[in-house]
Short mmCIF file of C-alpha atoms in Angstrom, two decimals:
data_model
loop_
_atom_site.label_atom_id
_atom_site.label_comp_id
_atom_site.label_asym_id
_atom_site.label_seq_id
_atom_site.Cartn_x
_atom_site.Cartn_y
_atom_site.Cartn_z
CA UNK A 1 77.14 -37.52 55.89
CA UNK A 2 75.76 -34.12 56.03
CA UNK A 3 75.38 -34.27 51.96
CA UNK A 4 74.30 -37.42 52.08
CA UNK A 5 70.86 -36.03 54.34
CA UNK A 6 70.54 -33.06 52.91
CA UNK A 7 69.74 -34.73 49.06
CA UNK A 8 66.58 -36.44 50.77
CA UNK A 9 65.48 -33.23 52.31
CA UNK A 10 65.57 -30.91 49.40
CA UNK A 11 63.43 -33.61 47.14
CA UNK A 12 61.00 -33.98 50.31
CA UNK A 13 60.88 -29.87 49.90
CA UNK A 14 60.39 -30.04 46.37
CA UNK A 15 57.81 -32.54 45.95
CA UNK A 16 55.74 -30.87 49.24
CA UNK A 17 56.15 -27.60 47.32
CA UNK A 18 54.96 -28.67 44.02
CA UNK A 19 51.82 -30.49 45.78
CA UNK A 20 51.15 -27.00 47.41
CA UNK A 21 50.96 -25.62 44.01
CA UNK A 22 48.72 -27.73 42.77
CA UNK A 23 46.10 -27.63 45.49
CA UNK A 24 46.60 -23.74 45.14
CA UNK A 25 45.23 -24.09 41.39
CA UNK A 26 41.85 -24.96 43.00
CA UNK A 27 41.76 -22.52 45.85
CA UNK A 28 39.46 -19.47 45.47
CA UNK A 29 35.83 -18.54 44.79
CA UNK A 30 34.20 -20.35 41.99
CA UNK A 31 31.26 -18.88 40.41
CA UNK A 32 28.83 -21.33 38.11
CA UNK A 33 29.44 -19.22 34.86
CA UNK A 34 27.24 -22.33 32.23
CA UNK A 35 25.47 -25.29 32.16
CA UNK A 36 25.53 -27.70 29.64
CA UNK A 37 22.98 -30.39 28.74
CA UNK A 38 23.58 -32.28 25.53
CA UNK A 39 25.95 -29.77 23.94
CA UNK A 40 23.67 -26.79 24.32
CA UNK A 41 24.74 -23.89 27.01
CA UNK A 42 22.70 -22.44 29.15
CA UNK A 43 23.39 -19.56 31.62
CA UNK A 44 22.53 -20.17 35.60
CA UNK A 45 20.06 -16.85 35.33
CA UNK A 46 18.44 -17.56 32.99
CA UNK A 47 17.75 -21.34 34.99
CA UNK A 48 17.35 -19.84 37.95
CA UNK A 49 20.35 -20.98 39.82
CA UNK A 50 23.17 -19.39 41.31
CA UNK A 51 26.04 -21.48 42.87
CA UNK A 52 29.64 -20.52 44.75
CA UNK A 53 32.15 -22.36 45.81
CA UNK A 54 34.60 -21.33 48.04
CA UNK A 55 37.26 -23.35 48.09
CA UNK A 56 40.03 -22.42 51.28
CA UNK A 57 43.27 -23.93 51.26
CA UNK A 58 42.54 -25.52 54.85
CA UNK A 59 40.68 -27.84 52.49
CA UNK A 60 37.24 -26.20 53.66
CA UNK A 61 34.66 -25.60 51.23
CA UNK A 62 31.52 -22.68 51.52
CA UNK A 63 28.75 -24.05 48.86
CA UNK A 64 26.26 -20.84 48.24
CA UNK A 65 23.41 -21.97 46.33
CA UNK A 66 22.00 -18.71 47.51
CA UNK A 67 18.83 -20.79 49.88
CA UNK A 68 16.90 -19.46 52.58
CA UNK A 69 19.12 -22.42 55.00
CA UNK A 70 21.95 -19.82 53.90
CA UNK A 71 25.98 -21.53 52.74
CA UNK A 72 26.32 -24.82 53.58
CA UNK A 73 30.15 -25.93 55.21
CA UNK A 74 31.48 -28.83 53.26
CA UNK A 75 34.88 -30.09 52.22
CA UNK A 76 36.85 -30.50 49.38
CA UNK A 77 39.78 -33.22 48.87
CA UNK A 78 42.47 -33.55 45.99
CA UNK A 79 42.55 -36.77 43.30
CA UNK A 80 43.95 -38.06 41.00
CA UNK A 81 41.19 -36.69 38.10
CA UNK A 82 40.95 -33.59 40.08
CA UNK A 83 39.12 -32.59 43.50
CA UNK A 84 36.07 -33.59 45.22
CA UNK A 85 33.59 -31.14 47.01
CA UNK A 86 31.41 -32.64 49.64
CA UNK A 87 28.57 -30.86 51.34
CA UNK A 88 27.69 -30.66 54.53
CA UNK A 89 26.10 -34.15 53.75
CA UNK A 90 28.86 -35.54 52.19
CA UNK A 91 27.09 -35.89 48.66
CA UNK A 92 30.01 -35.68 46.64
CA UNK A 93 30.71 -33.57 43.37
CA UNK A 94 33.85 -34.30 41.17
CA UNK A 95 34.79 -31.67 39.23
CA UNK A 96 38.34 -31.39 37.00
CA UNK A 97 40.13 -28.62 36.06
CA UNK A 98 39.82 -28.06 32.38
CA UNK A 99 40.87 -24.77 30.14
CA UNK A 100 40.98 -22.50 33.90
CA UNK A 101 37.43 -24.20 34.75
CA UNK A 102 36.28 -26.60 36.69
CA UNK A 103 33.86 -28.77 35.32
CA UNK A 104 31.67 -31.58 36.76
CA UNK A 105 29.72 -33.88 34.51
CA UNK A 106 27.02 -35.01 36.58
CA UNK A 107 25.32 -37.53 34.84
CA UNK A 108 23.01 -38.20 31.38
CA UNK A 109 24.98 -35.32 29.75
CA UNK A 110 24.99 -32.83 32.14
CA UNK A 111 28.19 -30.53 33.03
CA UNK A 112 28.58 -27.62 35.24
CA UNK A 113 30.85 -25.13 34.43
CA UNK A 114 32.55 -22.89 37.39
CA UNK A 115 34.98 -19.70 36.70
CA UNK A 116 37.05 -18.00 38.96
CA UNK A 117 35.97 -15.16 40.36
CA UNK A 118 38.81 -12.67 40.30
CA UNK A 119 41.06 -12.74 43.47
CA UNK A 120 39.89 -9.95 46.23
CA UNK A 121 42.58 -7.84 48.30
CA UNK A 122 43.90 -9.20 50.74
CA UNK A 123 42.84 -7.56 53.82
CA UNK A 124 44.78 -9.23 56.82
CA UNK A 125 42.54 -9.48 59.68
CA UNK A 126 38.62 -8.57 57.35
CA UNK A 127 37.65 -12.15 58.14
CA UNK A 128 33.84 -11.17 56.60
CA UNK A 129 35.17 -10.10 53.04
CA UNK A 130 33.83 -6.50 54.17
CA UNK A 131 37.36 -4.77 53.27
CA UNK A 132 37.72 -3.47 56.63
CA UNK A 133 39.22 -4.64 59.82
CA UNK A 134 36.35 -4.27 62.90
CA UNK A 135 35.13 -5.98 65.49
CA UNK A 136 32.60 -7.83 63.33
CA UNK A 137 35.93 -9.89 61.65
CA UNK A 138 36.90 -11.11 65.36
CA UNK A 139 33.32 -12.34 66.29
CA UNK A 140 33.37 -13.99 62.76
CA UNK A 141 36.63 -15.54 63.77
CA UNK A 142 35.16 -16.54 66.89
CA UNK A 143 32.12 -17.97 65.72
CA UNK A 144 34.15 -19.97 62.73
CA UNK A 145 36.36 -21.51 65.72
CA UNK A 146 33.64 -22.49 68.08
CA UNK A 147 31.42 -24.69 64.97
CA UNK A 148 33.18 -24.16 61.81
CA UNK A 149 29.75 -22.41 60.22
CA UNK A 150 30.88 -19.07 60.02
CA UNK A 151 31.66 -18.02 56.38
CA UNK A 152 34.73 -16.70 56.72
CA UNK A 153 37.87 -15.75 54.63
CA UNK A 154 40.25 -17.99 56.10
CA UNK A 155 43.17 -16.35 54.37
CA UNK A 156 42.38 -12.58 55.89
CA UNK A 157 41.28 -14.57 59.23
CA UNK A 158 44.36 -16.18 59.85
CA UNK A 159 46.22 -13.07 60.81
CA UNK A 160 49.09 -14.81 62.39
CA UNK A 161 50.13 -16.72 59.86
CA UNK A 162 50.47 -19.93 61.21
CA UNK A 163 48.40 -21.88 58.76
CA UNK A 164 45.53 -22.03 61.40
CA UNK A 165 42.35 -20.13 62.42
CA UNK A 166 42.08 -20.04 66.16
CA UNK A 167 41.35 -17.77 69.01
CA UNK A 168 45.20 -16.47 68.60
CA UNK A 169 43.54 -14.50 65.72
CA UNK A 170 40.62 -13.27 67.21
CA UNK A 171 42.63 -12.47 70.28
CA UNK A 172 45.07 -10.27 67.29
CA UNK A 173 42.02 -8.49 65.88
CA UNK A 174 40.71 -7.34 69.05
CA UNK A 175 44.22 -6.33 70.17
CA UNK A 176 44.48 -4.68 66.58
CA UNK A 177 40.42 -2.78 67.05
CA UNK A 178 41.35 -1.40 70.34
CA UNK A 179 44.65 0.32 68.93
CA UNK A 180 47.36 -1.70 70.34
CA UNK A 181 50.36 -2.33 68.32
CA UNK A 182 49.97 -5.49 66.84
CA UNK A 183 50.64 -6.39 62.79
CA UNK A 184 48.12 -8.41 61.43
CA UNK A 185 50.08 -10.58 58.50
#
């Protein structure tokens, strides 16, 4: 019986890992590197335009078009072409991953091209990207946790570990500030 069970589970386990994977391809900062209109490139400088995306794997999204108004929060979602970003309006932007891009062709022969931006230490508990741990990163944490504005790097924020940022956290960096012996993970 015991075999039997088990078969099920390690399948569930494999499939759950293998969709973890692929939402991990996405996750990261995402810098518009061209534009394309009609087969010509252009670069975002000269344009004018700068655009990030931060994509968290909490599904959250930061979209930095570098405006007075500051980041706006949005969301992004796996599908089946790729992912969707929404804004904090919940205009919608599919983009797919093509060649270690994403891409989103807009309309009338327009595509946006995003790279990467190179992976930054990971800091446990430097929820503001500062690469330090202070009492700035638990207010940050705070602040994400009471409206979900706060920019924050929700893989050094979550210092616990448990797939969440919460007060826990910002109760750990405090606890971590004032010298205690804590391990942020």
């Amino acid at each position: 019986m015991k075999k039997l069970l088990s078969l099920p589970l390690v399948l569930l386990m494999l499939l759950c890992g293998m969709a973890f994977a692929e939402a991990a391809d996405y996750v990261g900062v995402w810098e518009l590197t061209s534009v394309e209109f009609d087969g010509t490139h252009y670069a975002p400088e000269d344009m004018g335009v700068d655009m990030t995306m931060t994509l968290n794997r909490d599904g959250s999204a930061l979209l930095d078009s570098g405006s007075v108004s500051g980041p706006a929060q949005g969301y992004w979602v796996e599908t089946s072409r790729g992912i969707t970003v929404y804004d904090d309006v919940d205009n919608p932007m599919a983009l797919v991953l093509s060649n270690g891009k994403l891409v989103s062709d807009i309309k009338y022969g327009l595509k946006m091209n995003y790279t990467r931006r190179a992976a930054a230490s990971v800091v446990p508990g430097d929820a503001d990207g500062n690469a330090s741990v202070g009492i700035a990163d638990a207010i940050a944490i705070l602040d994400y946790c009471a409206d979900g504005n706060a920019a924050v790097n929700t893989s050094n924020a979550d210092v616990n570990a448990d797939g969440r940022v919460d007060l826990h956290d910002a109760l750990l960096v405090l606890q971590y500030v004032a010298g205690w012996n804590v391990t942020l993970k």
